[in-house]
mmCIF file of C-alpha atoms in Angstrom:
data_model
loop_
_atom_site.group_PDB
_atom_site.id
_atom_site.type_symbol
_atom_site.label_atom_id
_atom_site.label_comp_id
_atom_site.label_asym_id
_atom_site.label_seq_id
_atom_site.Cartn_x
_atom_site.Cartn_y
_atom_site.Cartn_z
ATOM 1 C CA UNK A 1 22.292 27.758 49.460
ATOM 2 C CA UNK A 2 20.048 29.661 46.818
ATOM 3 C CA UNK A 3 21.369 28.006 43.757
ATOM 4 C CA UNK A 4 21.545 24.356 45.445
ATOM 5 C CA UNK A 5 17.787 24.715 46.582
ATOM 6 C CA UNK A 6 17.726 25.834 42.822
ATOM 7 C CA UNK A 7 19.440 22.459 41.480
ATOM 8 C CA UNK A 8 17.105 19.881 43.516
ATOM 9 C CA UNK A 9 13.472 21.737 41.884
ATOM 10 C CA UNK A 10 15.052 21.123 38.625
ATOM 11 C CA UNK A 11 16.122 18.347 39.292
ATOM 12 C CA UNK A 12 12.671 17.356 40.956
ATOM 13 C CA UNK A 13 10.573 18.483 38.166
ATOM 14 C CA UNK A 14 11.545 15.731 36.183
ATOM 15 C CA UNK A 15 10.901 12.950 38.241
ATOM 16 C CA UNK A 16 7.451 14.406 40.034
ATOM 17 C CA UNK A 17 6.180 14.289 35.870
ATOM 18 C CA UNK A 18 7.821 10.856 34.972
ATOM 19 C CA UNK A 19 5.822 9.957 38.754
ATOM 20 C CA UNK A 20 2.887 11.829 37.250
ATOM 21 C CA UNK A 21 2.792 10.519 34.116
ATOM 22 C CA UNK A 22 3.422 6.800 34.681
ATOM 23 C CA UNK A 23 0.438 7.337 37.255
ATOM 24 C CA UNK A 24 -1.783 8.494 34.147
ATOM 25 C CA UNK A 25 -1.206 5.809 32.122
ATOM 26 C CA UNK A 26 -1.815 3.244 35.012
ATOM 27 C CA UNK A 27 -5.458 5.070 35.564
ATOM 28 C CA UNK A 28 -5.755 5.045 32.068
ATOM 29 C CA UNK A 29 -5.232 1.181 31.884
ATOM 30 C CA UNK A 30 -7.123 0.534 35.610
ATOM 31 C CA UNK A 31 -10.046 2.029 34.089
ATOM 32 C CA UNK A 32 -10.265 0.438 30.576
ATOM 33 C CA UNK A 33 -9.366 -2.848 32.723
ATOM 34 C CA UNK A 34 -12.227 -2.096 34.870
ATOM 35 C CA UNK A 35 -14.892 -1.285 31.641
ATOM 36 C CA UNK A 36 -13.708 -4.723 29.915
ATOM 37 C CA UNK A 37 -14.625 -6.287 33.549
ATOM 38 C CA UNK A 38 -18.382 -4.790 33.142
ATOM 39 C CA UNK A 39 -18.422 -5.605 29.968
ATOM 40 C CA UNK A 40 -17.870 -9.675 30.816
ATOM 41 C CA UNK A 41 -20.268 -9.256 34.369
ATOM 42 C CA UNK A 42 -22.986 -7.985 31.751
ATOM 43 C CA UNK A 43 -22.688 -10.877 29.240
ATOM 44 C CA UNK A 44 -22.533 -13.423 32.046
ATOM 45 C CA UNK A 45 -25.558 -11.862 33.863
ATOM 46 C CA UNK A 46 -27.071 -12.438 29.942
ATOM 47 C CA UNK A 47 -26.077 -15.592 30.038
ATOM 48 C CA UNK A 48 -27.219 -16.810 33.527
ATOM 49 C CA UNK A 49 -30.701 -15.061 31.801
ATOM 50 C CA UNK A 50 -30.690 -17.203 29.079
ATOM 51 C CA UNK A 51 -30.081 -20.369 30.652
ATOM 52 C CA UNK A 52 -32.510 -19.990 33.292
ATOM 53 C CA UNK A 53 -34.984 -19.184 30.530
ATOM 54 C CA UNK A 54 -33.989 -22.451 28.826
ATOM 55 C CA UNK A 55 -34.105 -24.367 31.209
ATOM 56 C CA UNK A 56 -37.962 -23.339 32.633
ATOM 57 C CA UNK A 57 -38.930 -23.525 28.689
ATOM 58 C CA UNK A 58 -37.829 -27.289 28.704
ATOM 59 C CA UNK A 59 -39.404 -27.674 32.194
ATOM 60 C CA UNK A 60 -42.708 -26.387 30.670
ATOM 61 C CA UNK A 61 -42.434 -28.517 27.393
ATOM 62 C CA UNK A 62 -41.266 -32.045 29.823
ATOM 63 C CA UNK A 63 -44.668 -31.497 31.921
ATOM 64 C CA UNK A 64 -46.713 -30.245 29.583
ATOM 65 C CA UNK A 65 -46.740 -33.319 27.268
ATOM 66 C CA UNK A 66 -47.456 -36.797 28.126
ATOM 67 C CA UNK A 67 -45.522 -38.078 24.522
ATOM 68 C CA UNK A 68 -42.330 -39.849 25.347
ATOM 69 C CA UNK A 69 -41.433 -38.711 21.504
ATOM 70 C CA UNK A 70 -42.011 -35.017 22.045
ATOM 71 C CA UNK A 71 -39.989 -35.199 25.696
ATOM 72 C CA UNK A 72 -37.473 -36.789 23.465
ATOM 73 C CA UNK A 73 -37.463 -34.299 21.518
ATOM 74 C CA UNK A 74 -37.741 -31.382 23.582
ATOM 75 C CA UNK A 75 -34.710 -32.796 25.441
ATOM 76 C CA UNK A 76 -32.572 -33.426 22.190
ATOM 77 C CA UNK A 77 -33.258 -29.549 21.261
ATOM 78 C CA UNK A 78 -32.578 -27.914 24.646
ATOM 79 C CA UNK A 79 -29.064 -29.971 24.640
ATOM 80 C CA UNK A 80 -28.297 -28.613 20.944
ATOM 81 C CA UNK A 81 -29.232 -25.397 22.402
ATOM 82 C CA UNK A 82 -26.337 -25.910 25.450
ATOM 83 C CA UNK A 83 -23.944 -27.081 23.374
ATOM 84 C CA UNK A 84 -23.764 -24.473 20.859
ATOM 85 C CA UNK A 85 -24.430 -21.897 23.880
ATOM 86 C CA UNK A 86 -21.360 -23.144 25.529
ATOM 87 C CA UNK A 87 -19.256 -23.125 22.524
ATOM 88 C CA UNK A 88 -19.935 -19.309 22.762
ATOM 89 C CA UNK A 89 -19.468 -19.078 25.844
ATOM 90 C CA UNK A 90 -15.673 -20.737 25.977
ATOM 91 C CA UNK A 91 -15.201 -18.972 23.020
ATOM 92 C CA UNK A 92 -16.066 -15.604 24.375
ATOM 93 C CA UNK A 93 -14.792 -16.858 27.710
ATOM 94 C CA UNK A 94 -10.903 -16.548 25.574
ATOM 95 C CA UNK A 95 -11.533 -13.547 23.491
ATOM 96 C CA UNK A 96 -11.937 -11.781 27.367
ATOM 97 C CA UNK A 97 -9.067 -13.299 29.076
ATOM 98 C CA UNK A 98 -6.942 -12.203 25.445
ATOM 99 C CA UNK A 99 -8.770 -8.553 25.791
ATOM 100 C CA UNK A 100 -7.874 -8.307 29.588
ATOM 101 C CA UNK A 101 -4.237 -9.690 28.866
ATOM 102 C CA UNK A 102 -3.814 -6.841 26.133
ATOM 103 C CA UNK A 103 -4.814 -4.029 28.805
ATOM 104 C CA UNK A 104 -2.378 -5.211 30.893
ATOM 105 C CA UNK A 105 0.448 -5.648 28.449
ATOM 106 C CA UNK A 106 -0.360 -2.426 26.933
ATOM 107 C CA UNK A 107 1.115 -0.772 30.229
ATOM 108 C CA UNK A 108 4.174 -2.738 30.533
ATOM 109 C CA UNK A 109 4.781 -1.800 26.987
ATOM 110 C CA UNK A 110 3.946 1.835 27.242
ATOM 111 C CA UNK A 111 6.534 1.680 30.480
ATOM 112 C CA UNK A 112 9.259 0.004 28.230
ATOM 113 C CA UNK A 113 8.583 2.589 25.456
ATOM 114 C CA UNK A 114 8.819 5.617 28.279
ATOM 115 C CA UNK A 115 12.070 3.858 29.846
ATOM 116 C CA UNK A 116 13.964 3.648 25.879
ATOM 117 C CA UNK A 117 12.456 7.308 25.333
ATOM 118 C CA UNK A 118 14.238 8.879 28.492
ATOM 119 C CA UNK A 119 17.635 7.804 27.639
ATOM 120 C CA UNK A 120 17.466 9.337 24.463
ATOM 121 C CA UNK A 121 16.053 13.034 25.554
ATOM 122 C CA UNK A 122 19.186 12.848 28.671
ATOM 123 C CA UNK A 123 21.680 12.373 25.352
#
């Protein structure tokens, strides 16, 4: 009874750290996953900031002159201004989704590289 209570811990103590580590790396990923997610929240927040600036500034400029040139004007500028802004934005917008999409292939790879590696120890 002594030596088959024996055989299962050794035979346990590899799968409780395979369990162990594959539970690492998915924190690991989870929580550089979760600091990309900030990252975006913050430069969105930045954005919403900017925008709402924008648009007050061209609310100020519209009222504040009675030229139909200058609201012309001030209208042709704050549209540049959007245009280029969301540019940035879709271009940013992809260089996130390609970030997040990394993080998450990063663990399927790091399982695939931990499933070829355990074949090769057992031989």
């Amino acid at each position: 009874m002594r030596k088959l209570n024996m055989t299962y811990r050794s035979q346990a103590r590899p799968v409780a750290e395979a369990i162990q580590s594959c539970a690492k790396r998915a924190i690991a990923v989870q929580s550089e996953f979760s600091e990309k997610l900030i990252e975006a929240n913050r430069h969105w927040l930045e954005q919403i900031q900017i925008e709402s600036t924008e648009a007050w500034e061209l609310f100020r400029k519209f009222n504040s002159t009675a030229s139909v040139a200058e609201k012309i004007t001030a209208l042709q500028d704050w549209s540049k201004g959007v245009t280029a802004r969301a540019a940035e934005d879709a271009t940013y917008a992809i260089e996130t989704a390609r970030s997040l999409g990394t993080i998450e292939l990063n663990l399927l790879a790091r399982r695939t590289g931990a499933t070829e590696e355990t074949p090769r120890k057992a031989a």
